Every structure is written in structure tokens, then in C-alpha cells.
Amino acid sequence: MKKLLAMLLATAMVLGLVACASQPAATQAPATEAATTAATQAATTAAATTAAATTAAATEAATEAAPATITEVVYYCSVGAYLFTLQEEIDKWNAGEGKDKGVYLNLISNINTYSTDLQALLEAGTHYDLIDVNTSHQDWIEKGWVMDLRTIDDAELQDLIKSYEPYIQKGINIQADHLHALPLEVVPIKMAVNTDLFEKNGLELPKTWADVYECAKVITENGNGTEFGYGATTWGSLWSRLTFKASMSSTGKAWWDPNTETYDWSQFKVPAETVKKMFEDGYTLGMDDLAIDPIRAQFAEGVVGMFPAPSYDYAVYTSQFPAKCNWTVIDMPTIEEGEAPYKGVYLDRTGCSIDQVAYEAADDVKKAAIVDAFIFLNSDYLNGKIYESGGMIPYKADVIAAATPNADLGPQWALFGDITNYTSMSLFPDSLIPLEGDKANICFQNWCHTPGQAFEDVVADLVERYNAAYAELKEDGDIDLSAYVYTYDIKR
């Protein structure tokens, strides 16, 4: 039945893509020739309707209304949750301010395999104008692929940077001494719960990982192959983000400990083994065949009881895949009974970055267009619009204060936005170390599909390889690692 559901979902997605393909492409840049033709037609109309105007004056007015030359800027982004709102606002900008500036912003979104795909593209020499570097790709900066925003001679850009200064953090926005991106949003990780399934099965909301397993068992067994207790995914971040980071209210630390400069995953034994046991016992949907968006779609359909959710998933279940079930948000379950001993973590997400290779290869007109698009994408206006739709929690308090959240925002948005007992996720040097062998996410995904393999064996291998790689990097001395070594204490 799980395979059947996956096949049906895949078919639906293909049909949806075909349907979308039959519509005019929302992100297709207008051709220069078409823009010139439009300007000429406008000029002719103006001359016909205003007898006193000269042809030259009409042509000049038309040129001002629609620049003959449109410069395309391509943003290859990782946004999925509030993609519709982002595209809608980009379309407005393209038709208004962007058009006036002679700039067309082309958005390409890839959430499921973004980092892997972009890494391969960059390695092969394919560079987009704007990319998402986020906090885990200092290696891209070290390779010369990312601009230091402070080096761009543009007054409006530098004023924008100044407006973000109270929120700029070393190790997040500044890496390798590059201001590679501006602060974007804080993203607490919580659990989305299908309350319809919990009420149907007479269950209380889970407080511990043991509760999660028992609830998943009841929901799945009573679901007769059509309802499943827990959502999982083939997406590697099921482990790093949706299991390990999400469990830090119980562990107090991630796999990298900035206090001791060491790697370890042993503290995540309970949540990791719970996820694996639910998979082996058939209580999950998606672990073997669904990427992140398809499993989100299944939660929205009402066939999944629980699925970890960063706060931007509010927009997923209200806009991208509107939920057909009643649902709520709870803090992630604890490893042991009682109040979590540590604060939960939120992800410090950054805005887009300017690709250095693309920027330096551009002429002055293209460089100005890239900066114009970057300024719009990091504007208070855009962040406010996304916040109003339940897509993000901006850093800037004045953006939140000035915004008017949509009247139809559900109670889940307030629950996601409660970060009273949440704090920043610790920084980690994963992307920098010269690791040999598979990365942690792949190892845990393989472990989950390997019956009988001990969690401790996987951890022992990872600890040995990651710590050896870090020691090699540190001894080499070519990269400043100071941002990853500091006192980190998130006790309540």
C-alpha cells in the first residue's frame, strides 16, 4: 500500500507538472526584441492619440515606460515553503520596479537536492548570478565562488548592509572574512501533528520519543494501510535537521561540539533508533521513496500523523500544499520524561549570496542588475510580505512590527513563532573538513535500511573519520576555524 501511495503521488506530480508546462512560463524573461517591439507600438499609439506630440517625444515616453534592454538575473534558490509568495512578489517587481530598472529576475527553485546539485554545477563551472550559500558552505567561499558584499561599490547596497548590522553574526553571515549573505530569518524546529488522526485513535499528543513510537504504532495499525503514524523522507536532512537538530532540547549539543572541538553522534541514540524502529515496523511513510516535498504533501492530505517541521512549513501546509486535515504544532518530544533540560534550537537562515564568478564576468550593466535584484530579495518590503503570509520570522523587529499578518493565518503560526525557549543552532565546520568516505546523513540513511546494524558502530566510524578530518584541517592551518570554537550552553 505504501508503494501504491507513492506511485499515485508520483503520477499526480507528473500530471501537475504537465499541466503547469501548458501555462505561460512565469519565470521566462522577455526577449530584448520583444521589449523593443512593445516600446515601438507604445510610441505609435501615443502619437496617434496625442496629435500635438511629436513622434520623437512619444518614442521617448515609451522608452521610459518600457526599457528596450532587459537584463536577466537568475536566482537559483533553495526556497520551497513560501515559494508561491516569493514568486508572486518577484512577478510584481519584474512588472514594476524591475522593469523600470531594466532588470528581469528569473527564479529557479530546487529544494529537494539543492546543495548537491548546486555543488556539482559549481564544480563543473556553471554559475548563476544569485545562489543560497546559507551557513554550511564556507568551502564555496574558500573556493572563490561567493562575493564579499562589502567589496561592492554600490551606495544603496551598503546602506542595506548597515540596516542589518545589529543582526549580522560572525560564523553565520560572515565566514572566511566574507560578508557572504545578510540575515534572513530564524527557523525553530517543531513537530506538526495531524489532530484528526490523534482524535480518531483516542491518543494524547506525544511528549517523549517513546510516546512518538506508540502513537505511530496505533495510528498505522488502525489505518489499515492508508494512514501512517510518522512521516519520513529520502532527504538527507531527515537526520541532521529533522532528527538531530530537532532533538537538541534533550541533548544540549549537536554532532559538532564547539566547546571541545569534537564530533560525536552518540547523544542522538534514542531519536535515531526510534525513527529506524518505526521504519522497520512499517509505521512510517516515505522513508524509502519520498523526497521532502512529496512527504509534506502526504501530511497535508491527512494520511500522516506526525512530521517534524521547521517554522516555514506553516506556508507549506497553508499555501504550497494546503492541509486537508486539522493540525497543530508542538515542541519536539524529549528523550526522557519531563521538561526538556535545554532550549530548542532555531536555524539562523541567511538570504541569498552573489556568485563571485558570475559577478566578475559580468559587464557594468549586468553587475548593476545583479545588485538591484539582490537588494529587492533582501528588502524589508519583501521580508514583510513573506512574514504576513506565514512564510518566515524575520530578524528585524521593525519589519515584524510594521507588518499586518493575513487575517486568515491559523493558530499554528503563533505556535511556530513562539521561540521563548529556543536559541541559535551551534555552528559546525562540516563542509570544510577533508572527509574521506560517506557523509553522516548518508551513513544514517544506509544504517536505517540495514537490519541488525548497531547504532554504535555507525557512530564509531563517523567519530573516527570526522575527528581525523578536522584534526588534519586544523593542523594544515590554511583556514580560520575560530568561528567554530566557542562556549555553547543552551540550558534553560
XYZ file of C-alpha atoms in Angstrom:
492
model
C 0.000 0.000 0.000
C 2.863 2.370 0.804
C 4.351 1.747 -2.631
C 0.909 2.280 -4.223
C 0.521 5.604 -2.439
C 3.955 6.660 -3.613
C 3.147 5.669 -7.207
C -0.146 7.550 -7.140
C 1.573 10.592 -5.707
C 4.315 10.450 -8.335
C 1.688 10.196 -11.095
C -0.174 13.174 -9.674
C 3.006 15.226 -9.541
C 3.857 14.374 -13.164
C 0.372 15.343 -14.304
C 0.675 18.547 -12.308
C 3.966 19.355 -13.989
C 2.436 18.686 -17.394
C -0.436 20.991 -16.530
C 1.980 23.670 -15.399
C 4.004 23.261 -18.572
C 0.906 24.085 -20.625
C 0.690 27.510 -18.987
C 2.826 30.535 -19.936
C 6.167 30.283 -18.096
C 6.058 32.621 -15.118
C 9.829 32.870 -14.958
C 10.627 33.327 -18.643
C 12.476 36.595 -19.243
C 11.093 38.817 -22.023
C 13.336 38.935 -25.075
C 15.083 42.193 -25.927
C 13.475 42.171 -29.379
C 10.008 41.792 -27.843
C 10.657 44.634 -25.444
C 11.805 46.864 -28.314
C 8.711 45.982 -30.331
C 6.463 46.811 -27.362
C 8.177 50.165 -26.979
C 7.692 50.967 -30.665
C 3.996 50.014 -30.515
C 3.516 52.184 -27.449
C 5.176 55.065 -29.225
C 2.885 54.667 -32.255
C -0.204 54.624 -30.031
C 0.928 57.721 -28.189
C 1.485 59.574 -31.447
C -1.956 58.623 -32.738
C -3.818 59.660 -29.611
C -1.919 62.878 -28.949
C -1.827 64.925 -32.105
C 0.295 67.635 -30.529
C 3.035 65.225 -29.505
C 5.912 64.649 -31.852
C 6.979 61.153 -32.834
C 10.266 61.681 -31.018
C 8.516 62.678 -27.802
C 6.210 59.661 -27.988
C 9.139 57.344 -28.588
C 10.994 58.815 -25.621
C 7.975 58.363 -23.352
C 7.550 54.774 -24.461
C 11.205 54.046 -23.864
C 10.911 55.403 -20.326
C 7.865 53.190 -19.690
C 9.461 50.031 -21.068
C 13.266 49.914 -21.386
C 14.395 48.498 -24.696
C 17.036 46.379 -22.992
C 16.078 43.937 -20.267
C 18.897 42.334 -18.291
C 18.062 38.932 -16.852
C 19.336 37.984 -13.393
C 18.986 34.306 -12.453
C 18.445 33.317 -8.825
C 18.947 29.583 -8.227
C 17.356 29.159 -4.827
C 16.527 26.549 -2.202
C 13.150 28.022 -1.206
C 10.188 25.693 -1.252
C 7.961 26.540 1.690
C 6.986 30.098 0.735
C 7.834 29.729 -2.939
C 4.411 30.871 -4.159
C 4.559 34.120 -2.199
C 8.144 34.726 -3.296
C 7.310 34.123 -6.962
C 4.235 36.341 -6.732
C 6.265 39.220 -5.312
C 9.044 38.703 -7.870
C 6.440 38.835 -10.650
C 5.184 42.157 -9.262
C 8.722 43.506 -9.046
C 9.507 42.360 -12.584
C 6.429 44.178 -13.864
C 7.096 47.330 -11.846
C 10.348 48.461 -10.282
C 12.406 45.809 -12.013
C 11.004 46.768 -15.412
C 11.738 50.425 -14.705
C 15.326 49.488 -13.929
C 15.588 47.234 -16.972
C 16.004 44.099 -14.817
C 14.177 40.785 -15.002
C 14.631 38.430 -12.035
C 14.313 34.771 -13.038
C 13.675 32.438 -10.094
C 14.687 28.775 -10.273
C 13.809 26.778 -7.160
C 15.204 23.392 -6.166
C 14.534 22.329 -2.588
C 14.925 18.559 -2.610
C 18.531 18.232 -3.834
C 19.694 21.853 -3.797
C 23.110 21.650 -2.154
C 24.176 18.509 -4.008
C 23.033 19.798 -7.380
C 24.493 23.276 -6.963
C 27.799 21.852 -5.718
C 28.028 19.754 -8.891
C 27.113 22.715 -11.085
C 29.675 24.986 -9.482
C 32.367 22.327 -9.719
C 31.549 21.975 -13.423
C 31.831 25.733 -13.969
C 28.119 26.599 -14.146
C 27.429 29.767 -12.161
C 24.144 31.532 -11.516
C 24.013 35.202 -10.534
C 22.426 34.636 -7.124
C 22.653 31.477 -5.022
C 21.884 30.273 -1.498
C 25.084 29.580 0.408
C 23.496 29.560 3.882
C 25.677 28.645 6.874
C 27.058 25.269 5.870
C 29.085 26.038 2.741
C 32.124 28.014 3.771
C 34.003 25.781 1.338
C 32.200 27.564 -1.525
C 33.569 30.836 -0.179
C 37.055 29.391 0.186
C 36.922 28.303 -3.486
C 36.197 31.847 -4.653
C 32.596 31.271 -5.678
C 30.945 33.823 -3.368
C 31.240 37.624 -3.237
C 32.082 39.620 -0.124
C 29.156 42.047 -0.174
C 31.270 44.742 1.481
C 33.522 44.937 -1.582
C 30.746 46.003 -3.986
C 30.763 49.728 -4.657
C 27.054 50.494 -4.531
C 25.676 53.050 -2.070
C 22.188 51.512 -1.846
C 23.647 48.073 -1.153
C 25.962 49.412 1.534
C 23.030 51.236 3.188
C 21.091 47.967 3.181
C 24.031 46.215 4.853
C 24.136 48.903 7.546
C 20.448 48.350 8.303
C 21.261 44.700 9.092
C 24.352 45.353 11.236
C 22.659 44.571 14.609
C 21.812 41.074 13.328
C 24.985 40.168 11.412
C 26.878 37.310 13.094
C 30.379 36.015 12.564
C 30.291 32.387 11.512
C 26.826 32.816 10.020
C 26.740 35.881 7.789
C 30.499 36.372 7.935
C 32.561 33.329 7.018
C 36.167 33.256 5.815
C 36.102 37.017 6.485
C 33.419 37.364 3.777
C 30.071 39.015 4.418
C 28.506 36.496 2.078
C 24.824 36.988 2.965
C 22.501 39.105 5.068
C 20.359 37.764 7.927
C 17.039 36.406 6.697
C 15.035 34.549 9.329
C 15.044 32.411 12.444
C 13.576 28.936 11.971
C 12.569 26.963 15.078
C 12.070 23.236 14.504
C 8.901 21.766 15.985
C 6.522 18.888 15.254
C 3.447 19.145 13.050
C 0.683 16.851 14.305
C -2.453 15.706 12.489
C -5.010 16.148 15.278
C -7.720 14.376 13.261
C -5.759 11.125 13.401
C -4.944 11.580 17.088
C -8.593 12.188 17.976
C -9.740 9.340 15.750
C -7.427 6.960 17.615
C -8.038 8.379 21.102
C -4.406 9.455 21.523
C -2.806 12.224 23.547
C -0.146 14.363 21.935
C 3.325 12.805 22.394
C 5.773 14.193 24.935
C 8.673 11.754 24.567
C 10.188 9.741 21.728
C 8.716 6.647 23.363
C 5.302 8.309 23.024
C 6.022 9.037 19.355
C 6.643 5.357 18.690
C 3.479 4.229 20.495
C 1.319 6.819 18.736
C 2.803 5.893 15.363
C 2.077 2.228 16.085
C -1.589 2.815 16.936
C -2.251 5.171 14.025
C -0.648 2.852 11.481
C -2.201 -0.369 12.731
C -5.653 1.209 12.829
C -5.070 2.860 9.463
C -5.223 -0.412 7.534
C -2.533 0.603 5.064
C -3.974 4.037 4.302
C -2.782 6.022 7.353
C 0.681 6.125 8.879
C 1.953 7.375 12.192
C 5.142 9.143 11.185
C 6.406 10.937 8.095
C 9.911 10.238 6.841
C 11.817 11.033 3.664
C 14.764 10.122 1.491
C 16.026 13.689 2.020
C 19.352 13.515 3.878
C 18.321 16.305 6.251
C 15.807 13.908 7.772
C 18.737 13.076 10.039
C 20.744 16.253 10.511
C 17.829 18.681 10.669
C 14.589 16.832 11.393
C 16.033 14.351 13.904
C 19.317 15.588 15.388
C 18.900 19.376 15.420
C 15.272 18.871 16.374
C 16.360 16.834 19.426
C 18.832 19.314 20.873
C 16.382 20.351 23.595
C 17.238 16.942 25.049
C 20.935 16.735 24.154
C 22.148 20.310 24.525
C 24.599 19.837 21.682
C 24.743 18.862 18.043
C 27.101 16.368 16.398
C 29.817 19.047 16.495
C 30.620 20.372 19.977
C 32.195 23.852 19.773
C 33.195 23.589 23.437
C 35.525 20.629 22.873
C 36.171 20.772 19.107
C 34.966 17.202 18.666
C 32.396 15.283 16.672
C 30.000 12.801 18.265
C 26.509 11.479 17.496
C 26.028 9.124 20.454
C 23.662 11.537 22.232
C 21.113 11.020 19.448
C 20.742 7.271 20.015
C 17.125 7.410 21.222
C 15.586 9.550 18.443
C 17.649 7.827 15.742
C 16.743 4.318 16.894
C 13.099 5.328 17.288
C 12.955 6.531 13.690
C 14.627 3.336 12.483
C 12.327 1.096 14.529
C 9.238 2.904 13.225
C 10.536 2.372 9.697
C 11.311 -1.316 10.238
C 7.921 -1.918 11.856
C 6.084 -0.225 8.992
C 4.865 2.805 10.949
C 6.400 5.433 8.659
C 5.549 6.669 5.187
C 8.185 7.991 2.801
C 11.497 6.704 4.149
C 12.220 4.597 1.094
C 10.569 6.527 -1.719
C 9.527 10.142 -0.993
C 11.570 13.335 -1.088
C 10.801 16.190 1.298
C 8.007 17.902 -0.632
C 6.141 14.690 -1.534
C 6.014 13.594 2.119
C 4.863 17.064 3.131
C 2.119 16.688 0.548
C 1.083 13.403 2.172
C 0.895 15.051 5.602
C -1.291 17.730 4.032
C -3.519 15.017 2.574
C -4.163 13.809 6.126
C -2.593 10.350 5.893
C 0.405 11.024 8.197
C 0.124 11.533 11.942
C 3.387 13.355 12.766
C 6.198 15.026 10.850
C 8.985 17.338 12.143
C 8.553 20.831 10.769
C 10.723 23.948 10.604
C 8.591 27.071 11.032
C 8.478 27.837 7.314
C 6.415 24.655 6.941
C 3.449 26.746 8.029
C 3.455 28.180 4.496
C 3.772 24.640 3.120
C 0.563 23.496 4.779
C -1.403 26.663 4.072
C -0.142 27.674 0.633
C 2.086 25.137 -1.091
C 0.101 22.060 -0.037
C -2.989 23.340 1.834
C -3.759 20.875 4.618
C -6.958 18.875 4.258
C -6.744 17.851 7.920
C -6.839 19.692 11.201
C -3.316 20.063 12.542
C -1.344 21.714 15.303
C 2.248 22.367 16.337
C 4.061 21.051 19.415
C 7.620 21.235 20.710
C 9.745 18.278 19.687
C 9.483 15.250 22.009
C 12.124 14.737 24.661
C 14.401 11.749 25.149
C 13.468 11.389 28.803
C 10.226 12.224 30.580
C 9.782 15.690 31.999
C 10.651 19.167 30.797
C 13.417 19.421 28.237
C 16.643 20.359 30.038
C 17.848 22.564 27.176
C 16.385 25.111 24.843
C 15.307 24.025 21.423
C 17.242 25.446 18.503
C 16.291 27.590 15.599
C 18.226 27.752 12.381
C 19.818 31.098 11.577
C 18.991 31.307 7.903
C 20.707 33.771 5.635
C 19.491 35.441 2.485
C 20.895 34.829 -0.955
C 24.514 35.396 -1.967
C 26.081 36.868 -5.089
C 28.076 34.367 -7.114
C 31.543 35.861 -7.465
C 32.402 34.131 -10.733
C 29.180 35.292 -12.394
C 29.511 38.819 -10.998
C 33.126 39.341 -12.004
C 32.418 38.037 -15.514
C 29.525 40.484 -15.973
C 29.688 43.910 -17.620
C 28.735 47.015 -15.646
C 25.073 46.858 -16.687
C 24.749 43.232 -15.592
C 26.584 43.923 -12.326
C 24.138 46.726 -11.512
C 21.222 44.429 -12.363
C 22.527 41.712 -10.038
C 22.827 44.224 -7.207
C 19.316 45.587 -7.877
C 17.854 42.076 -7.709
C 19.835 41.282 -4.556
C 18.581 44.445 -2.841
C 14.977 43.560 -3.653
C 15.357 39.981 -2.386
C 16.735 41.306 0.918
C 14.342 44.211 1.255
C 12.209 44.936 4.286
C 9.224 45.064 1.955
C 9.693 41.516 0.678
C 10.510 40.049 4.095
C 7.421 41.756 5.500
C 5.210 40.292 2.794
C 6.543 36.794 3.404
C 6.070 37.217 7.167
C 2.488 38.382 6.620
C 1.746 35.186 4.732
C 3.281 32.982 7.443
C 6.431 32.184 5.477
C 9.195 33.420 7.765
C 10.092 35.064 11.074
C 12.402 37.965 10.096
C 15.279 39.125 12.291
C 14.284 42.766 12.108
C 11.801 43.625 14.849
C 10.637 46.712 12.951
C 9.719 44.583 9.928
C 7.511 42.418 12.141
C 6.023 45.469 13.867
C 5.166 47.157 10.564
C 3.621 44.060 9.021
C -0.050 43.155 9.074
C -0.340 39.359 9.164
C -3.057 37.950 6.961
C -6.365 37.728 8.793
C -6.719 34.078 7.836
C -3.448 32.937 9.417
C -4.259 29.946 11.573
C -3.233 29.370 15.203
C -0.295 27.241 14.075
C 1.612 30.354 13.010
C 1.614 31.734 16.547
C 2.771 28.349 17.860
C 5.615 28.219 15.355
C 6.544 31.789 16.218
C 6.834 31.145 19.957
C 10.623 30.982 20.426
C 10.584 31.673 24.175
C 12.695 28.593 24.855
C 14.635 28.499 21.583
C 18.095 29.736 20.670
C 20.619 29.649 17.841
C 21.856 26.378 16.428
C 25.582 25.905 17.009
C 27.981 26.366 14.099
C 29.798 23.403 12.578
C 32.703 23.046 10.098
C 31.339 20.025 8.209
C 31.724 21.479 4.728
C 35.369 22.389 5.314
C 36.884 19.159 6.584
C 38.662 16.810 4.120
C 36.370 13.896 4.931
C 37.035 10.502 3.407
C 34.039 8.254 2.809
C 30.310 8.910 3.079
C 28.933 11.862 4.993
C 26.869 11.377 8.134
C 23.428 11.765 6.556
C 24.177 9.049 4.016
C 25.576 6.755 6.710
C 22.463 7.086 8.854
C 20.175 6.601 5.871
C 22.063 3.403 4.975
C 22.007 2.279 8.621
C 18.246 2.722 8.722
C 17.936 0.354 5.751
C 20.353 -2.213 7.221
C 18.608 -4.569 9.672
C 20.702 -5.514 12.686
C 23.416 -2.911 12.235
C 24.179 -1.273 15.581
C 23.832 2.481 16.016
C 27.074 2.470 17.997
C 29.002 1.008 15.056
C 27.847 3.792 12.743
C 28.741 6.419 15.325
C 32.183 4.920 15.969
C 33.013 5.073 12.275
C 31.758 8.655 11.926
C 33.544 9.852 15.055
C 36.835 8.412 13.849
C 36.609 9.810 10.326
C 35.184 13.247 11.159
C 37.556 13.953 14.032
C 40.544 12.800 11.981
C 39.481 15.076 9.140
C 39.062 18.023 11.495
C 42.477 17.389 13.056
C 44.012 17.360 9.572
C 42.291 20.624 8.671
C 43.376 22.270 11.908
C 46.968 21.120 11.527
C 47.041 22.346 7.962
C 46.283 25.854 9.239
C 45.057 27.276 5.920
C 41.525 28.021 7.144
C 40.499 30.116 10.133
C 38.397 27.805 12.338
C 37.874 30.215 15.226
C 34.182 30.717 14.406
C 33.546 27.041 15.215
C 35.256 27.039 18.639
C 33.416 28.831 21.439
C 31.402 28.345 24.601
C 27.975 26.991 23.764
C 25.495 26.451 26.591
C 21.752 26.257 25.917
C 20.449 25.144 29.294
C 17.054 26.579 30.116
